[in-house]
Amino acid sequence: MLSRIHPLAKLVACMAWLAASILIFSAPFQLAIIASAIIALVLIERRSPLLVLALMVPFALFGFGFLTTSVLFRQESDFALQMAGETPFGGEAFSAGVVLFLRAVACGLVSAVFALTTDAGQFIKALMVNWRLSPRIGYALFSAMQFVPDLAAEAQQIRLARAMRRGRPPRRIPGPLETASLIVPLLAYAIRPASRAAIAMEARGLDAGISRTVLGAPLMHRRDIAFVCIALALLPALWWISRLVP
């Protein structure tokens, strides 16, 4: 369902949710945003709960740094301590750390909702048509989308060739030394595609300033406007509900 929403409508809604998560220093409100994002991914988009948990791990680790800093070093601002005093999580320092921890997870999940439900190509086309993204930047982004998978495949081919020469299978995850040794071969491989992309961009006259037609660009519908209105209306509703939590 969310995958059919216009990319820019989802971007506006997600930016509003991120702004609300940053501005409202309340643990119940952060929990409400986290729960809403999980419902959107698991129940609406039918994503695996294990995938959602895996996405939460890096943001939880990032938030855990805020929590430990708040508890061990106690260097919060007066505003954070004042707002955290309303949260029943023990001391003010621990309360502020819990809110910061939940905020990191909430922002990460809202970003994941946008990333997992938005096609990158459609997003770039929407930016070019609706928000006047430069054709040169848009074409460069399309080239990167096509080139990055080829670069990963080339890196795997180099690793397999080296493993065959050594007579043992490659490691599942390359180590730091092996990763560093792949930089020069991959740069040499990237020179030719990059040169072709640069020539193609010049041949297309992307800096000519003429009007262009973007094929397959998403169109804005009434359901997209309704989605933005519902998403924005949910924020004060969640804030009001979070205020009722003791």
Short mmCIF file of C-alpha atoms in Angstrom, two decimals:
data_model
loop_
_atom_site.label_atom_id
_atom_site.label_comp_id
_atom_site.label_asym_id
_atom_site.label_seq_id
_atom_site.Cartn_x
_atom_site.Cartn_y
_atom_site.Cartn_z
CA MET A 1 0.00 0.00 0.00
CA LEU A 2 2.69 2.52 0.98
CA SER A 3 4.71 1.53 -2.09
CA ARG A 4 2.00 3.04 -4.32
CA ILE A 5 2.11 6.43 -2.61
CA HIS A 6 3.89 9.22 -4.47
CA PRO A 7 7.54 9.39 -3.31
CA LEU A 8 7.43 13.12 -2.56
CA ALA A 9 4.23 12.74 -0.53
CA LYS A 10 5.95 10.09 1.58
CA LEU A 11 9.03 12.30 1.88
CA VAL A 12 6.98 15.21 3.23
CA ALA A 13 5.16 12.95 5.69
CA CYS A 14 8.36 11.28 6.91
CA MET A 15 10.13 14.62 7.31
CA ALA A 16 7.22 15.87 9.42
CA TRP A 17 7.41 12.75 11.61
CA LEU A 18 11.16 13.13 11.99
CA ALA A 19 10.75 16.77 12.97
CA ALA A 20 8.10 15.84 15.54
CA SER A 21 10.33 13.13 16.99
CA ILE A 22 13.17 15.62 17.37
CA LEU A 23 11.11 18.47 18.80
CA ILE A 24 8.89 16.55 21.23
CA PHE A 25 11.07 15.32 24.11
CA SER A 26 8.73 12.64 25.44
CA ALA A 27 9.36 8.92 25.87
CA PRO A 28 5.70 7.87 25.33
CA PHE A 29 5.58 9.91 22.12
CA GLN A 30 8.77 8.25 20.85
CA LEU A 31 7.31 4.84 21.68
CA ALA A 32 4.16 5.76 19.75
CA ILE A 33 6.23 6.67 16.69
CA ILE A 34 8.21 3.42 16.96
CA ALA A 35 4.99 1.39 17.23
CA SER A 36 3.46 3.22 14.25
CA ALA A 37 6.54 2.56 12.10
CA ILE A 38 6.55 -1.14 13.04
CA ILE A 39 2.83 -1.42 12.21
CA ALA A 40 3.43 0.25 8.85
CA LEU A 41 6.27 -2.13 7.96
CA VAL A 42 4.97 -5.41 9.39
CA LEU A 43 1.19 -5.20 9.05
CA ILE A 44 0.73 -2.88 6.07
CA GLU A 45 3.82 -3.64 3.98
CA ARG A 46 4.13 -7.29 5.11
CA ARG A 47 7.82 -6.99 5.90
CA SER A 48 9.47 -9.65 8.03
CA PRO A 49 9.56 -8.84 11.76
CA LEU A 50 13.14 -10.11 11.79
CA LEU A 51 14.02 -7.54 9.13
CA VAL A 52 12.50 -4.78 11.23
CA LEU A 53 14.44 -5.95 14.29
CA ALA A 54 17.64 -6.06 12.26
CA LEU A 55 17.01 -2.49 11.08
CA MET A 56 16.55 -1.37 14.69
CA VAL A 57 19.92 -2.75 15.82
CA PRO A 58 22.26 0.00 14.45
CA PHE A 59 19.95 2.79 15.62
CA ALA A 60 19.58 1.12 19.01
CA LEU A 61 23.37 0.96 19.35
CA PHE A 62 23.58 4.62 18.38
CA GLY A 63 20.93 5.48 20.95
CA PHE A 64 22.65 3.36 23.56
CA GLY A 65 25.58 5.75 23.29
CA PHE A 66 23.27 8.61 24.26
CA LEU A 67 21.94 6.58 27.16
CA THR A 68 25.34 5.73 28.59
CA THR A 69 26.55 9.30 28.13
CA SER A 70 23.53 10.65 29.97
CA VAL A 71 23.87 8.20 32.86
CA LEU A 72 27.65 8.14 33.27
CA PHE A 73 28.70 11.68 32.38
CA ARG A 74 25.53 13.71 33.09
CA GLN A 75 26.17 16.47 30.58
CA GLU A 76 22.59 17.06 29.41
CA SER A 77 21.14 20.50 28.77
CA ASP A 78 18.76 22.08 31.26
CA PHE A 79 15.93 21.72 28.74
CA ALA A 80 16.52 17.97 28.40
CA LEU A 81 16.59 17.49 32.16
CA GLN A 82 13.47 19.56 32.65
CA MET A 83 11.53 17.63 30.02
CA ALA A 84 12.90 14.27 31.18
CA GLY A 85 11.73 15.03 34.72
CA GLU A 86 8.19 14.35 33.52
CA THR A 87 9.12 10.80 32.48
CA PRO A 88 8.91 8.15 35.23
CA PHE A 89 12.18 6.32 34.48
CA GLY A 90 14.04 7.00 37.68
CA GLY A 91 16.56 9.85 37.87
CA GLU A 92 16.62 12.80 35.52
CA ALA A 93 19.84 11.68 33.84
CA PHE A 94 18.49 8.20 33.16
CA SER A 95 15.16 9.60 31.95
CA ALA A 96 16.90 11.93 29.49
CA GLY A 97 19.04 9.05 28.24
CA VAL A 98 15.98 6.84 27.70
CA VAL A 99 14.25 9.55 25.65
CA LEU A 100 17.35 10.08 23.52
CA PHE A 101 17.68 6.32 23.03
CA LEU A 102 14.06 6.03 21.90
CA ARG A 103 14.43 9.08 19.67
CA ALA A 104 17.33 7.47 17.79
CA VAL A 105 15.30 4.28 17.22
CA ALA A 106 12.20 6.26 16.20
CA CYS A 107 14.08 8.38 13.65
CA GLY A 108 15.75 5.29 12.25
CA LEU A 109 12.48 3.41 11.79
CA VAL A 110 10.76 6.37 10.15
CA SER A 111 13.67 6.58 7.71
CA ALA A 112 13.41 2.83 7.12
CA VAL A 113 9.71 3.18 6.27
CA PHE A 114 10.58 5.64 3.52
CA ALA A 115 13.58 3.68 2.24
CA LEU A 116 11.83 0.29 2.12
CA THR A 117 8.64 1.53 0.46
CA THR A 118 10.12 3.90 -2.13
CA ASP A 119 11.64 2.98 -5.46
CA ALA A 120 14.85 4.94 -5.92
CA GLY A 121 14.31 5.46 -9.65
CA GLN A 122 10.78 6.75 -9.16
CA PHE A 123 12.01 9.06 -6.40
CA ILE A 124 14.65 10.62 -8.66
CA LYS A 125 12.11 11.06 -11.48
CA ALA A 126 9.68 12.72 -9.09
CA LEU A 127 12.40 15.12 -7.95
CA MET A 128 13.22 15.99 -11.55
CA VAL A 129 9.60 16.60 -12.54
CA ASN A 130 8.10 18.17 -9.41
CA TRP A 131 11.03 19.77 -7.60
CA ARG A 132 13.13 20.72 -10.64
CA LEU A 133 16.13 18.57 -9.84
CA SER A 134 18.95 19.29 -12.28
CA PRO A 135 19.03 16.75 -15.16
CA ARG A 136 22.79 16.46 -14.71
CA ILE A 137 22.37 15.42 -11.06
CA GLY A 138 19.48 13.11 -11.91
CA TYR A 139 21.41 11.38 -14.69
CA ALA A 140 24.44 11.03 -12.41
CA LEU A 141 22.24 9.37 -9.77
CA PHE A 142 20.79 6.99 -12.36
CA SER A 143 24.31 6.11 -13.50
CA ALA A 144 25.35 5.41 -9.92
CA MET A 145 22.31 3.15 -9.43
CA GLN A 146 23.37 1.11 -12.44
CA PHE A 147 27.08 1.15 -11.67
CA VAL A 148 27.17 0.22 -7.96
CA PRO A 149 25.81 -3.34 -8.44
CA ASP A 150 28.35 -3.92 -11.22
CA LEU A 151 31.11 -2.68 -8.93
CA ALA A 152 30.04 -5.14 -6.21
CA ALA A 153 29.94 -7.99 -8.73
CA GLU A 154 33.42 -7.07 -9.99
CA ALA A 155 34.75 -7.06 -6.43
CA GLN A 156 33.34 -10.55 -5.91
CA GLN A 157 34.96 -11.75 -9.16
CA ILE A 158 38.33 -10.42 -8.03
CA ARG A 159 37.97 -12.20 -4.68
CA LEU A 160 37.04 -15.48 -6.41
CA ALA A 161 40.01 -15.20 -8.78
CA ARG A 162 42.40 -14.65 -5.88
CA ALA A 163 40.87 -17.56 -3.96
CA MET A 164 41.33 -19.91 -6.95
CA ARG A 165 44.97 -18.84 -7.24
CA ARG A 166 45.55 -19.57 -3.55
CA GLY A 167 43.66 -22.85 -3.71
CA ARG A 168 41.15 -22.18 -0.91
CA PRO A 169 37.64 -20.73 -0.82
CA PRO A 170 37.21 -17.01 -0.08
CA ARG A 171 36.01 -15.76 3.26
CA ARG A 172 32.35 -14.99 3.58
CA ILE A 173 33.11 -11.45 4.80
CA PRO A 174 36.39 -9.85 3.59
CA GLY A 175 38.76 -8.63 6.26
CA PRO A 176 40.24 -5.13 6.47
CA LEU A 177 43.42 -6.05 4.56
CA GLU A 178 41.50 -7.78 1.78
CA THR A 179 39.11 -4.84 1.52
CA ALA A 180 42.00 -2.39 1.25
CA SER A 181 43.62 -4.51 -1.46
CA LEU A 182 40.44 -4.25 -3.58
CA ILE A 183 40.53 -0.46 -3.80
CA VAL A 184 43.07 -0.09 -6.61
CA PRO A 185 41.59 -2.82 -8.90
CA LEU A 186 38.09 -1.42 -8.44
CA LEU A 187 39.27 2.10 -9.21
CA ALA A 188 40.92 0.82 -12.39
CA TYR A 189 37.69 -0.97 -13.32
CA ALA A 190 35.60 2.15 -12.62
CA ILE A 191 37.57 4.45 -14.94
CA ARG A 192 36.03 3.16 -18.19
CA PRO A 193 32.35 3.22 -17.08
CA ALA A 194 32.85 6.65 -15.52
CA SER A 195 34.35 7.99 -18.74
CA ARG A 196 31.46 6.58 -20.77
CA ALA A 197 28.94 8.14 -18.38
CA ALA A 198 30.66 11.53 -18.64
CA ILE A 199 30.64 11.38 -22.45
CA ALA A 200 26.98 10.36 -22.46
CA MET A 201 26.06 13.26 -20.16
CA GLU A 202 27.82 15.73 -22.47
CA ALA A 203 26.18 14.20 -25.54
CA ARG A 204 22.72 14.58 -24.00
CA GLY A 205 23.26 18.30 -23.42
CA LEU A 206 22.12 18.20 -19.84
CA ASP A 207 23.28 21.77 -19.21
CA ALA A 208 21.40 23.23 -22.17
CA GLY A 209 18.52 24.44 -19.99
CA ILE A 210 15.78 23.18 -22.31
CA SER A 211 12.57 21.51 -21.14
CA ARG A 212 12.76 17.74 -20.95
CA THR A 213 10.35 14.83 -20.85
CA VAL A 214 10.85 12.27 -18.08
CA LEU A 215 9.36 8.91 -19.00
CA GLY A 216 7.54 6.95 -16.31
CA ALA A 217 7.54 9.76 -13.75
CA PRO A 218 5.00 9.18 -10.93
CA LEU A 219 1.92 11.37 -10.91
CA MET A 220 0.31 12.92 -7.86
CA HIS A 221 -3.18 11.57 -7.08
CA ARG A 222 -5.84 12.33 -4.51
CA ARG A 223 -4.78 9.35 -2.43
CA ASP A 224 -1.33 10.90 -2.06
CA ILE A 225 -2.78 14.15 -0.70
CA ALA A 226 -5.05 12.13 1.59
CA PHE A 227 -2.03 10.17 2.82
CA VAL A 228 -0.16 13.34 3.74
CA CYS A 229 -3.18 14.77 5.54
CA ILE A 230 -3.71 11.55 7.52
CA ALA A 231 -0.01 11.28 8.39
CA LEU A 232 0.08 14.89 9.62
CA ALA A 233 -3.17 14.46 11.55
CA LEU A 234 -1.78 11.40 13.33
CA LEU A 235 1.01 13.39 14.93
CA PRO A 236 -1.15 15.54 17.25
CA ALA A 237 -3.28 12.48 17.97
CA LEU A 238 -0.23 10.50 19.05
CA TRP A 239 1.02 13.43 21.11
CA TRP A 240 -2.36 13.74 22.87
CA ILE A 241 -2.43 9.99 23.58
CA SER A 242 1.14 10.08 24.87
CA ARG A 243 0.20 12.87 27.29
CA LEU A 244 -2.39 10.57 28.85
CA VAL A 245 0.28 8.01 29.76
CA PRO A 246 1.21 8.46 33.44
#
